[in-house]
mmCIF file of C-alpha atoms in Angstrom:
data_model
loop_
_atom_site.group_PDB
_atom_site.id
_atom_site.type_symbol
_atom_site.label_atom_id
_atom_site.label_comp_id
_atom_site.label_asym_id
_atom_site.label_seq_id
_atom_site.Cartn_x
_atom_site.Cartn_y
_atom_site.Cartn_z
ATOM 1 C CA UNK A 1 0.009 0.000 -0.016
ATOM 2 C CA UNK A 2 2.736 2.495 0.961
ATOM 3 C CA UNK A 3 4.544 1.950 -2.349
ATOM 4 C CA UNK A 4 1.398 2.951 -4.223
ATOM 5 C CA UNK A 5 1.006 6.298 -2.462
ATOM 6 C CA UNK A 6 4.617 7.246 -1.720
ATOM 7 C CA UNK A 7 6.375 8.621 -4.773
ATOM 8 C CA UNK A 8 10.148 9.052 -5.010
ATOM 9 C CA UNK A 9 10.090 12.591 -3.602
ATOM 10 C CA UNK A 10 8.062 11.584 -0.572
ATOM 11 C CA UNK A 11 10.427 8.723 0.139
ATOM 12 C CA UNK A 12 13.368 11.068 0.011
ATOM 13 C CA UNK A 13 11.563 13.465 2.341
ATOM 14 C CA UNK A 14 10.811 10.627 4.789
ATOM 15 C CA UNK A 15 14.496 9.550 4.768
ATOM 16 C CA UNK A 16 15.596 13.085 5.541
ATOM 17 C CA UNK A 17 13.055 13.521 8.347
ATOM 18 C CA UNK A 18 13.917 10.133 9.805
ATOM 19 C CA UNK A 19 17.511 11.221 10.442
ATOM 20 C CA UNK A 20 16.355 14.554 11.881
ATOM 21 C CA UNK A 21 13.890 12.701 14.166
ATOM 22 C CA UNK A 22 16.677 10.554 15.560
ATOM 23 C CA UNK A 23 18.625 13.684 16.371
ATOM 24 C CA UNK A 24 15.632 15.489 17.944
ATOM 25 C CA UNK A 25 14.782 12.429 20.048
ATOM 26 C CA UNK A 26 18.374 12.240 21.234
ATOM 27 C CA UNK A 27 18.439 15.943 22.058
ATOM 28 C CA UNK A 28 15.333 15.568 24.262
ATOM 29 C CA UNK A 29 17.364 13.177 26.403
ATOM 30 C CA UNK A 30 20.807 14.800 26.569
ATOM 31 C CA UNK A 31 20.588 18.519 25.896
ATOM 32 C CA UNK A 32 19.345 19.822 29.313
ATOM 33 C CA UNK A 33 21.404 17.180 31.120
ATOM 34 C CA UNK A 34 24.536 18.227 29.287
ATOM 35 C CA UNK A 35 23.956 21.907 30.123
ATOM 36 C CA UNK A 36 23.535 20.999 33.801
ATOM 37 C CA UNK A 37 26.752 18.905 33.755
ATOM 38 C CA UNK A 38 28.798 21.746 32.324
ATOM 39 C CA UNK A 39 27.663 24.040 35.133
ATOM 40 C CA UNK A 40 24.529 25.876 34.167
ATOM 41 C CA UNK A 41 21.687 26.134 36.675
ATOM 42 C CA UNK A 42 18.026 25.440 35.958
ATOM 43 C CA UNK A 43 17.162 29.070 35.337
ATOM 44 C CA UNK A 44 19.879 29.436 32.701
ATOM 45 C CA UNK A 45 18.767 26.182 31.071
ATOM 46 C CA UNK A 46 15.179 27.314 31.088
ATOM 47 C CA UNK A 47 16.087 30.597 29.423
ATOM 48 C CA UNK A 48 17.920 28.732 26.682
ATOM 49 C CA UNK A 49 14.802 26.621 26.069
ATOM 50 C CA UNK A 50 12.664 29.784 25.940
ATOM 51 C CA UNK A 51 14.967 31.320 23.336
ATOM 52 C CA UNK A 52 14.533 28.382 21.003
ATOM 53 C CA UNK A 53 10.713 28.281 21.573
ATOM 54 C CA UNK A 54 10.318 32.026 20.906
ATOM 55 C CA UNK A 55 12.439 31.973 17.740
ATOM 56 C CA UNK A 56 10.545 28.790 16.640
ATOM 57 C CA UNK A 57 7.173 30.485 17.020
ATOM 58 C CA UNK A 58 8.241 33.496 14.916
ATOM 59 C CA UNK A 59 9.954 31.294 12.407
ATOM 60 C CA UNK A 60 6.836 29.188 11.933
ATOM 61 C CA UNK A 61 4.867 32.176 10.651
ATOM 62 C CA UNK A 62 7.487 33.632 8.358
ATOM 63 C CA UNK A 63 8.540 30.261 6.863
ATOM 64 C CA UNK A 64 4.909 29.500 6.230
ATOM 65 C CA UNK A 65 4.383 32.759 4.328
ATOM 66 C CA UNK A 66 7.606 32.651 2.413
ATOM 67 C CA UNK A 67 7.500 29.001 1.473
ATOM 68 C CA UNK A 68 4.065 29.480 -0.090
ATOM 69 C CA UNK A 69 5.490 32.188 -2.312
ATOM 70 C CA UNK A 70 9.068 30.938 -2.966
ATOM 71 C CA UNK A 71 8.914 27.195 -2.454
ATOM 72 C CA UNK A 72 9.231 24.708 0.344
ATOM 73 C CA UNK A 73 12.477 22.919 -0.538
ATOM 74 C CA UNK A 74 14.906 25.789 0.133
ATOM 75 C CA UNK A 75 13.598 26.291 3.743
ATOM 76 C CA UNK A 76 13.965 22.571 4.526
ATOM 77 C CA UNK A 77 17.598 22.708 3.275
ATOM 78 C CA UNK A 78 18.311 25.838 5.324
ATOM 79 C CA UNK A 79 16.805 24.151 8.372
ATOM 80 C CA UNK A 80 19.186 21.219 7.954
ATOM 81 C CA UNK A 81 22.201 23.496 7.669
ATOM 82 C CA UNK A 82 21.247 25.564 10.704
ATOM 83 C CA UNK A 83 20.562 22.486 12.801
ATOM 84 C CA UNK A 84 23.963 21.106 11.906
ATOM 85 C CA UNK A 85 25.718 24.281 13.011
ATOM 86 C CA UNK A 86 23.738 24.325 16.221
ATOM 87 C CA UNK A 87 24.951 20.815 17.108
ATOM 88 C CA UNK A 88 28.549 21.770 16.249
ATOM 89 C CA UNK A 89 28.329 24.725 18.611
ATOM 90 C CA UNK A 90 27.087 22.426 21.385
ATOM 91 C CA UNK A 91 29.974 20.058 20.678
ATOM 92 C CA UNK A 92 32.771 22.647 20.741
ATOM 93 C CA UNK A 93 31.590 25.562 22.873
ATOM 94 C CA UNK A 94 30.378 26.055 26.475
ATOM 95 C CA UNK A 95 30.192 29.880 26.510
ATOM 96 C CA UNK A 96 26.565 30.986 27.282
ATOM 97 C CA UNK A 97 26.469 33.509 24.411
ATOM 98 C CA UNK A 98 27.479 30.803 21.910
ATOM 99 C CA UNK A 99 24.835 28.493 23.360
ATOM 100 C CA UNK A 100 22.222 31.221 22.875
ATOM 101 C CA UNK A 101 23.325 31.509 19.215
ATOM 102 C CA UNK A 102 23.028 27.721 18.951
ATOM 103 C CA UNK A 103 19.469 27.865 20.333
ATOM 104 C CA UNK A 104 18.542 30.623 17.911
ATOM 105 C CA UNK A 105 19.771 28.416 15.085
ATOM 106 C CA UNK A 106 17.890 25.500 16.455
ATOM 107 C CA UNK A 107 14.718 27.577 16.704
ATOM 108 C CA UNK A 108 15.102 28.585 13.061
ATOM 109 C CA UNK A 109 15.542 24.995 11.963
ATOM 110 C CA UNK A 110 12.834 23.671 9.664
ATOM 111 C CA UNK A 111 12.199 20.222 8.271
ATOM 112 C CA UNK A 112 12.278 17.744 11.166
ATOM 113 C CA UNK A 113 8.541 17.014 11.270
ATOM 114 C CA UNK A 114 5.357 16.899 9.180
ATOM 115 C CA UNK A 115 3.776 19.556 11.362
ATOM 116 C CA UNK A 116 6.196 22.201 10.133
ATOM 117 C CA UNK A 117 5.042 24.672 7.440
ATOM 118 C CA UNK A 118 7.432 23.866 4.661
ATOM 119 C CA UNK A 119 7.175 20.093 5.187
ATOM 120 C CA UNK A 120 3.395 20.070 5.424
ATOM 121 C CA UNK A 121 3.143 22.197 2.311
ATOM 122 C CA UNK A 122 5.511 19.911 0.368
ATOM 123 C CA UNK A 123 3.664 16.767 1.491
ATOM 124 C CA UNK A 124 0.337 18.299 0.444
ATOM 125 C CA UNK A 125 1.795 19.268 -2.920
ATOM 126 C CA UNK A 126 2.934 15.696 -3.523
ATOM 127 C CA UNK A 127 -0.276 13.927 -2.491
ATOM 128 C CA UNK A 128 -3.912 13.743 -3.429
ATOM 129 C CA UNK A 129 -6.794 14.379 -1.034
ATOM 130 C CA UNK A 130 -7.639 10.672 -0.988
ATOM 131 C CA UNK A 131 -4.089 9.568 -0.004
ATOM 132 C CA UNK A 132 -3.134 12.481 2.267
ATOM 133 C CA UNK A 133 -4.259 11.110 5.648
ATOM 134 C CA UNK A 134 -2.436 7.813 4.878
ATOM 135 C CA UNK A 135 0.742 9.582 3.842
ATOM 136 C CA UNK A 136 0.754 11.769 6.993
ATOM 137 C CA UNK A 137 0.084 8.594 8.994
ATOM 138 C CA UNK A 138 3.007 6.764 7.415
ATOM 139 C CA UNK A 139 5.259 9.720 8.221
ATOM 140 C CA UNK A 140 3.928 9.817 11.809
ATOM 141 C CA UNK A 141 4.617 6.112 12.161
ATOM 142 C CA UNK A 142 8.177 6.403 10.902
ATOM 143 C CA UNK A 143 8.758 9.531 13.054
ATOM 144 C CA UNK A 144 7.514 7.627 16.113
ATOM 145 C CA UNK A 145 9.952 4.754 15.492
ATOM 146 C CA UNK A 146 12.792 7.172 14.901
ATOM 147 C CA UNK A 147 11.917 9.078 18.090
ATOM 148 C CA UNK A 148 12.251 5.853 20.071
ATOM 149 C CA UNK A 149 15.593 5.169 18.390
ATOM 150 C CA UNK A 150 16.722 8.682 19.254
ATOM 151 C CA UNK A 151 15.765 8.242 22.928
ATOM 152 C CA UNK A 152 17.932 5.033 23.015
ATOM 153 C CA UNK A 153 20.791 6.836 21.227
ATOM 154 C CA UNK A 154 20.630 9.525 23.897
ATOM 155 C CA UNK A 155 21.319 6.936 26.599
ATOM 156 C CA UNK A 156 24.768 6.071 25.131
ATOM 157 C CA UNK A 157 27.096 8.624 26.899
ATOM 158 C CA UNK A 158 27.299 6.603 30.132
ATOM 159 C CA UNK A 159 28.219 3.506 28.103
ATOM 160 C CA UNK A 160 30.785 5.248 25.910
ATOM 161 C CA UNK A 161 32.826 6.489 28.817
ATOM 162 C CA UNK A 162 34.365 3.176 29.955
ATOM 163 C CA UNK A 163 34.369 1.831 26.401
ATOM 164 C CA UNK A 164 36.353 4.741 24.881
ATOM 165 C CA UNK A 165 38.069 5.795 28.146
ATOM 166 C CA UNK A 166 36.708 9.355 27.928
ATOM 167 C CA UNK A 167 35.123 11.691 30.487
ATOM 168 C CA UNK A 168 31.466 12.455 30.970
ATOM 169 C CA UNK A 169 31.509 15.789 29.099
ATOM 170 C CA UNK A 170 33.508 14.290 26.212
ATOM 171 C CA UNK A 171 31.000 11.470 25.852
ATOM 172 C CA UNK A 172 28.174 13.998 25.401
ATOM 173 C CA UNK A 173 30.189 16.013 22.923
ATOM 174 C CA UNK A 174 30.848 12.880 20.863
ATOM 175 C CA UNK A 175 27.069 12.298 20.657
ATOM 176 C CA UNK A 176 26.575 15.911 19.523
ATOM 177 C CA UNK A 177 29.149 15.384 16.766
ATOM 178 C CA UNK A 178 27.416 12.255 15.588
ATOM 179 C CA UNK A 179 24.097 14.079 15.599
ATOM 180 C CA UNK A 180 25.626 16.893 13.581
ATOM 181 C CA UNK A 181 26.756 14.355 10.944
ATOM 182 C CA UNK A 182 23.252 12.888 10.805
ATOM 183 C CA UNK A 183 21.729 16.378 10.492
ATOM 184 C CA UNK A 184 24.164 17.257 7.686
ATOM 185 C CA UNK A 185 23.429 13.985 5.915
ATOM 186 C CA UNK A 186 19.693 14.506 6.235
ATOM 187 C CA UNK A 187 19.459 17.552 4.008
ATOM 188 C CA UNK A 188 21.352 15.773 1.229
ATOM 189 C CA UNK A 189 18.239 13.684 0.673
ATOM 190 C CA UNK A 190 16.262 16.902 0.000
ATOM 191 C CA UNK A 191 18.460 17.992 -2.930
ATOM 192 C CA UNK A 192 16.978 15.639 -5.618
ATOM 193 C CA UNK A 193 13.389 16.460 -4.686
ATOM 194 C CA UNK A 194 11.495 18.097 -7.521
ATOM 195 C CA UNK A 195 9.268 20.984 -6.424
ATOM 196 C CA UNK A 196 6.256 22.361 -8.302
ATOM 197 C CA UNK A 197 5.330 25.689 -6.739
ATOM 198 C CA UNK A 198 1.611 26.172 -6.557
ATOM 199 C CA UNK A 199 0.137 28.742 -8.964
ATOM 200 C CA UNK A 200 -0.473 32.013 -7.245
ATOM 201 C CA UNK A 201 -3.076 34.494 -8.356
ATOM 202 C CA UNK A 202 -2.194 38.093 -9.054
ATOM 203 C CA UNK A 203 -4.142 39.076 -5.932
ATOM 204 C CA UNK A 204 -2.019 36.702 -3.824
ATOM 205 C CA UNK A 205 1.169 37.967 -5.393
ATOM 206 C CA UNK A 206 0.323 41.510 -4.268
ATOM 207 C CA UNK A 207 -0.364 40.388 -0.709
ATOM 208 C CA UNK A 208 2.268 39.035 1.696
ATOM 209 C CA UNK A 209 -0.466 37.607 3.977
ATOM 210 C CA UNK A 210 -2.872 34.805 3.019
ATOM 211 C CA UNK A 211 -6.263 36.101 1.910
ATOM 212 C CA UNK A 212 -8.129 33.272 0.305
ATOM 213 C CA UNK A 213 -8.148 31.134 3.483
ATOM 214 C CA UNK A 214 -7.985 33.836 6.110
ATOM 215 C CA UNK A 215 -11.245 32.789 7.834
ATOM 216 C CA UNK A 216 -10.365 29.110 8.142
ATOM 217 C CA UNK A 217 -6.767 29.914 9.217
ATOM 218 C CA UNK A 218 -8.020 32.258 11.892
ATOM 219 C CA UNK A 219 -10.467 29.686 13.280
ATOM 220 C CA UNK A 220 -7.956 26.880 13.137
ATOM 221 C CA UNK A 221 -5.290 29.000 14.820
ATOM 222 C CA UNK A 222 -7.695 29.938 17.637
ATOM 223 C CA UNK A 223 -8.542 26.267 18.151
ATOM 224 C CA UNK A 224 -4.872 25.292 18.305
ATOM 225 C CA UNK A 225 -4.135 28.049 20.771
ATOM 226 C CA UNK A 226 -6.661 26.542 23.177
ATOM 227 C CA UNK A 227 -4.967 23.198 22.803
ATOM 228 C CA UNK A 228 -1.486 24.620 23.269
ATOM 229 C CA UNK A 229 -2.475 26.115 26.604
ATOM 230 C CA UNK A 230 -4.327 22.998 27.792
ATOM 231 C CA UNK A 231 -1.506 20.571 26.976
ATOM 232 C CA UNK A 232 1.258 22.907 28.140
ATOM 233 C CA UNK A 233 0.012 23.713 31.643
ATOM 234 C CA UNK A 234 1.109 20.315 32.945
ATOM 235 C CA UNK A 235 3.112 18.849 30.009
ATOM 236 C CA UNK A 236 6.516 20.084 31.139
ATOM 237 C CA UNK A 237 5.750 19.454 34.834
ATOM 238 C CA UNK A 238 4.798 15.835 34.728
ATOM 239 C CA UNK A 239 8.339 14.726 35.745
ATOM 240 C CA UNK A 240 8.590 16.867 38.881
ATOM 241 C CA UNK A 241 4.957 16.124 39.863
ATOM 242 C CA UNK A 242 5.606 12.393 39.401
ATOM 243 C CA UNK A 243 8.703 12.524 41.593
ATOM 244 C CA UNK A 244 6.885 14.507 44.340
ATOM 245 C CA UNK A 245 3.788 12.292 44.242
ATOM 246 C CA UNK A 246 5.344 8.827 44.014
ATOM 247 C CA UNK A 247 9.007 9.450 44.938
ATOM 248 C CA UNK A 248 10.156 7.991 41.653
ATOM 249 C CA UNK A 249 12.082 9.459 38.725
ATOM 250 C CA UNK A 250 13.213 8.916 35.224
ATOM 251 C CA UNK A 251 13.899 5.228 35.774
ATOM 252 C CA UNK A 252 10.111 4.658 35.806
ATOM 253 C CA UNK A 253 8.893 7.675 33.851
ATOM 254 C CA UNK A 254 11.175 6.965 30.827
ATOM 255 C CA UNK A 255 9.650 3.513 30.074
ATOM 256 C CA UNK A 256 6.173 5.018 30.531
ATOM 257 C CA UNK A 257 6.939 7.614 27.818
ATOM 258 C CA UNK A 258 8.305 4.867 25.556
ATOM 259 C CA UNK A 259 5.157 2.702 26.048
ATOM 260 C CA UNK A 260 2.871 5.643 25.220
ATOM 261 C CA UNK A 261 4.870 6.304 22.016
ATOM 262 C CA UNK A 262 4.741 2.642 21.112
ATOM 263 C CA UNK A 263 0.960 2.594 21.729
ATOM 264 C CA UNK A 264 0.450 5.516 19.351
ATOM 265 C CA UNK A 265 2.587 3.636 16.759
ATOM 266 C CA UNK A 266 0.157 0.698 16.900
ATOM 267 C CA UNK A 267 -2.758 3.144 16.523
ATOM 268 C CA UNK A 268 -1.173 4.646 13.435
ATOM 269 C CA UNK A 269 -1.391 1.263 11.780
ATOM 270 C CA UNK A 270 -5.146 1.185 12.537
ATOM 271 C CA UNK A 271 -5.664 4.611 10.918
ATOM 272 C CA UNK A 272 -3.691 3.527 7.886
ATOM 273 C CA UNK A 273 -5.935 0.449 7.375
ATOM 274 C CA UNK A 274 -9.152 2.491 7.534
ATOM 275 C CA UNK A 275 -10.953 2.228 4.213
ATOM 276 C CA UNK A 276 -12.565 5.277 2.744
ATOM 277 C CA UNK A 277 -12.376 8.856 4.082
ATOM 278 C CA UNK A 278 -11.946 9.727 7.748
ATOM 279 C CA UNK A 279 -14.034 12.451 9.379
ATOM 280 C CA UNK A 280 -11.053 14.307 10.822
ATOM 281 C CA UNK A 281 -13.017 16.608 13.065
ATOM 282 C CA UNK A 282 -14.988 13.839 14.736
ATOM 283 C CA UNK A 283 -11.764 11.804 15.193
ATOM 284 C CA UNK A 284 -9.963 14.772 16.860
ATOM 285 C CA UNK A 285 -13.019 15.587 18.994
ATOM 286 C CA UNK A 286 -13.348 12.031 20.245
ATOM 287 C CA UNK A 287 -9.612 11.785 21.098
ATOM 288 C CA UNK A 288 -9.539 15.171 22.839
ATOM 289 C CA UNK A 289 -12.358 13.998 25.126
ATOM 290 C CA UNK A 290 -10.365 10.893 25.976
ATOM 291 C CA UNK A 291 -7.264 12.988 26.696
ATOM 292 C CA UNK A 292 -9.201 15.411 28.873
ATOM 293 C CA UNK A 293 -10.737 12.616 30.915
ATOM 294 C CA UNK A 294 -7.339 10.931 31.458
ATOM 295 C CA UNK A 295 -5.726 14.263 32.491
ATOM 296 C CA UNK A 296 -8.552 14.959 34.948
ATOM 297 C CA UNK A 297 -8.009 11.624 36.699
ATOM 298 C CA UNK A 298 -4.158 11.658 36.735
ATOM 299 C CA UNK A 299 -3.720 13.810 39.888
ATOM 300 C CA UNK A 300 -5.991 11.439 41.864
ATOM 301 C CA UNK A 301 -4.084 8.246 40.887
ATOM 302 C CA UNK A 302 -3.765 6.091 43.979
ATOM 303 C CA UNK A 303 -0.563 4.424 42.645
ATOM 304 C CA UNK A 304 2.038 4.809 39.967
ATOM 305 C CA UNK A 305 0.480 1.793 38.174
ATOM 306 C CA UNK A 306 -2.794 3.657 37.762
ATOM 307 C CA UNK A 307 -0.961 6.818 36.785
ATOM 308 C CA UNK A 308 0.976 4.829 34.100
ATOM 309 C CA UNK A 309 -2.196 3.558 32.576
ATOM 310 C CA UNK A 310 -3.849 6.996 32.562
ATOM 311 C CA UNK A 311 -0.708 8.698 31.208
ATOM 312 C CA UNK A 312 -0.361 6.161 28.350
ATOM 313 C CA UNK A 313 -4.031 6.763 27.427
ATOM 314 C CA UNK A 314 -3.542 10.564 27.640
ATOM 315 C CA UNK A 315 -0.355 10.607 25.541
ATOM 316 C CA UNK A 316 -1.519 8.043 22.955
ATOM 317 C CA UNK A 317 -4.837 9.820 22.379
ATOM 318 C CA UNK A 318 -2.953 13.084 21.792
ATOM 319 C CA UNK A 319 -0.302 11.673 19.448
ATOM 320 C CA UNK A 320 -2.814 9.674 17.363
ATOM 321 C CA UNK A 321 -4.477 12.871 16.111
ATOM 322 C CA UNK A 322 -1.269 14.433 14.725
ATOM 323 C CA UNK A 323 -1.413 13.030 11.150
ATOM 324 C CA UNK A 324 -5.155 13.521 11.036
ATOM 325 C CA UNK A 325 -4.850 17.153 12.060
ATOM 326 C CA UNK A 326 -1.909 17.787 9.699
ATOM 327 C CA UNK A 327 -3.799 16.311 6.740
ATOM 328 C CA UNK A 328 -7.008 18.165 7.650
ATOM 329 C CA UNK A 329 -5.660 21.710 7.603
ATOM 330 C CA UNK A 330 -3.675 21.419 4.270
ATOM 331 C CA UNK A 331 -6.776 19.855 2.649
ATOM 332 C CA UNK A 332 -9.241 22.715 3.465
ATOM 333 C CA UNK A 333 -7.107 25.827 2.689
ATOM 334 C CA UNK A 334 -6.126 27.127 -0.691
ATOM 335 C CA UNK A 335 -3.150 25.216 -2.129
ATOM 336 C CA UNK A 336 -1.161 28.439 -2.386
ATOM 337 C CA UNK A 337 -1.599 29.112 1.348
ATOM 338 C CA UNK A 338 -0.954 25.611 2.886
ATOM 339 C CA UNK A 339 2.377 26.459 4.542
ATOM 340 C CA UNK A 340 1.018 29.797 5.765
ATOM 341 C CA UNK A 341 -1.923 28.001 7.475
ATOM 342 C CA UNK A 342 0.454 25.645 9.249
ATOM 343 C CA UNK A 343 2.794 28.538 10.180
ATOM 344 C CA UNK A 344 0.100 30.745 11.720
ATOM 345 C CA UNK A 345 -1.530 27.852 13.588
ATOM 346 C CA UNK A 346 1.900 26.689 14.937
ATOM 347 C CA UNK A 347 2.565 30.213 16.099
ATOM 348 C CA UNK A 348 -0.755 30.236 17.974
ATOM 349 C CA UNK A 349 0.011 26.827 19.463
ATOM 350 C CA UNK A 350 3.621 27.544 20.439
ATOM 351 C CA UNK A 351 2.933 31.032 21.879
ATOM 352 C CA UNK A 352 0.457 29.791 24.501
ATOM 353 C CA UNK A 353 2.278 26.428 24.894
ATOM 354 C CA UNK A 354 5.431 28.290 25.995
ATOM 355 C CA UNK A 355 3.661 30.450 28.525
ATOM 356 C CA UNK A 356 1.383 27.861 30.170
ATOM 357 C CA UNK A 357 4.078 25.820 32.038
ATOM 358 C CA UNK A 358 4.945 28.904 34.099
ATOM 359 C CA UNK A 359 1.283 29.314 35.027
ATOM 360 C CA UNK A 360 0.991 25.623 35.789
ATOM 361 C CA UNK A 361 4.055 25.701 37.963
ATOM 362 C CA UNK A 362 2.753 28.622 39.947
ATOM 363 C CA UNK A 363 -0.574 26.896 40.476
ATOM 364 C CA UNK A 364 1.025 23.564 41.544
ATOM 365 C CA UNK A 365 3.476 25.214 43.942
ATOM 366 C CA UNK A 366 1.288 27.900 45.497
ATOM 367 C CA UNK A 367 -2.308 26.887 45.125
ATOM 368 C CA UNK A 368 -3.048 23.166 44.391
ATOM 369 C CA UNK A 369 -1.327 20.455 42.382
ATOM 370 C CA UNK A 370 -4.653 18.839 41.179
ATOM 371 C CA UNK A 371 -6.000 22.282 40.080
ATOM 372 C CA UNK A 372 -3.420 22.556 37.262
ATOM 373 C CA UNK A 373 -4.529 19.230 35.880
ATOM 374 C CA UNK A 374 -8.217 20.208 36.245
ATOM 375 C CA UNK A 375 -7.611 23.491 34.292
ATOM 376 C CA UNK A 376 -5.576 21.531 31.657
ATOM 377 C CA UNK A 377 -8.254 18.936 31.287
ATOM 378 C CA UNK A 378 -10.943 21.614 30.932
ATOM 379 C CA UNK A 379 -8.953 23.406 28.239
ATOM 380 C CA UNK A 380 -8.251 20.100 26.455
ATOM 381 C CA UNK A 381 -11.974 19.336 26.412
ATOM 382 C CA UNK A 382 -12.683 22.847 25.141
ATOM 383 C CA UNK A 383 -10.111 22.246 22.436
ATOM 384 C CA UNK A 384 -12.069 19.246 21.218
ATOM 385 C CA UNK A 385 -15.360 21.040 21.425
ATOM 386 C CA UNK A 386 -13.938 24.039 19.472
ATOM 387 C CA UNK A 387 -12.868 21.708 16.701
ATOM 388 C CA UNK A 388 -16.424 20.479 16.474
ATOM 389 C CA UNK A 389 -18.066 23.870 16.711
ATOM 390 C CA UNK A 390 -15.696 25.952 14.610
ATOM 391 C CA UNK A 391 -14.323 23.455 12.076
ATOM 392 C CA UNK A 392 -16.978 20.756 11.779
ATOM 393 C CA UNK A 393 -19.868 20.585 9.325
ATOM 394 C CA UNK A 394 -19.733 21.313 5.636
ATOM 395 C CA UNK A 395 -16.541 22.777 4.245
ATOM 396 C CA UNK A 396 -14.823 23.188 0.926
ATOM 397 C CA UNK A 397 -12.056 20.624 0.503
ATOM 398 C CA UNK A 398 -9.153 21.222 -1.845
ATOM 399 C CA UNK A 399 -7.174 18.752 -3.852
#
């Protein structure tokens, strides 16, 4: 089935993203830990993360607009180059200013996932409406497997130290160098891809901002902003909450994350085997309600076993909607504004997603730990309802 719907260009794109996903999965494991090891405190590390998130939010909008007008491929190539330089800086420099520069480059990187503007636009350009959900699902499946591989790769520093007779810091730097090589190699796969830029009307050429799909982009961005706040208010605080609540750490939480990712991988197969068209809005609404219910129950878990079950349900129900949502938005906007739609909606998501952990942390520390989860569950349920109310019903679908 996959050979019938994946042309050569899509296969090259998937190969490129696969390498980038290994790198991103590895960085999730080692980046903050490395910064702590070389002497930076949690505030300094948090500020570095905020720099990347802020730049990424702005980048998402501008890349979306520019790639609709000037093509997707060049921005994916630029993202690979910037990501490679970022990793090289991490490997060779410890100065805080250089690390800020590295994070800016990382925030400007584009091309590691199907949810990014240039990538979503390119996928939409290379697929038909009938095959689009399945293509996004295949990419989500591959990305999930590569994420898991990246998590395992990120666990290597401790094993490399006695094997190569190197110190702790050197072992991390070696991993950064290998990741830089993978990142460099990833954008080579993009070079042979043929790109057909969508035809743009004279009215669109005169306007920098999208006009044909402004109503749907506005509604979709509003809906995603609600979700960004709901998921973010507890998302980055699960680890500390888990340690406080059950006196356990990453040795238990890590496998739980892996199981939730594996569960979503199995569910991707189910989506791929669905015959006929999928009602994307109903599917997202249903899964958001499941996510909200699981989040609401998490703070009242009597044991870590119950928490584990609820957390796997919560994470899997969130992850399973990614390819459906990605296919949905590029199918209902004008083809010349696909990347812009993804860019603006990502900006709305990332803006509130970056602010909500601070609010959640204050609520947990000063008011009530369960209250943060209750607010997050409420917003997640509202996110599902807003999909149904603002994006459901009859709509014009593009090719």
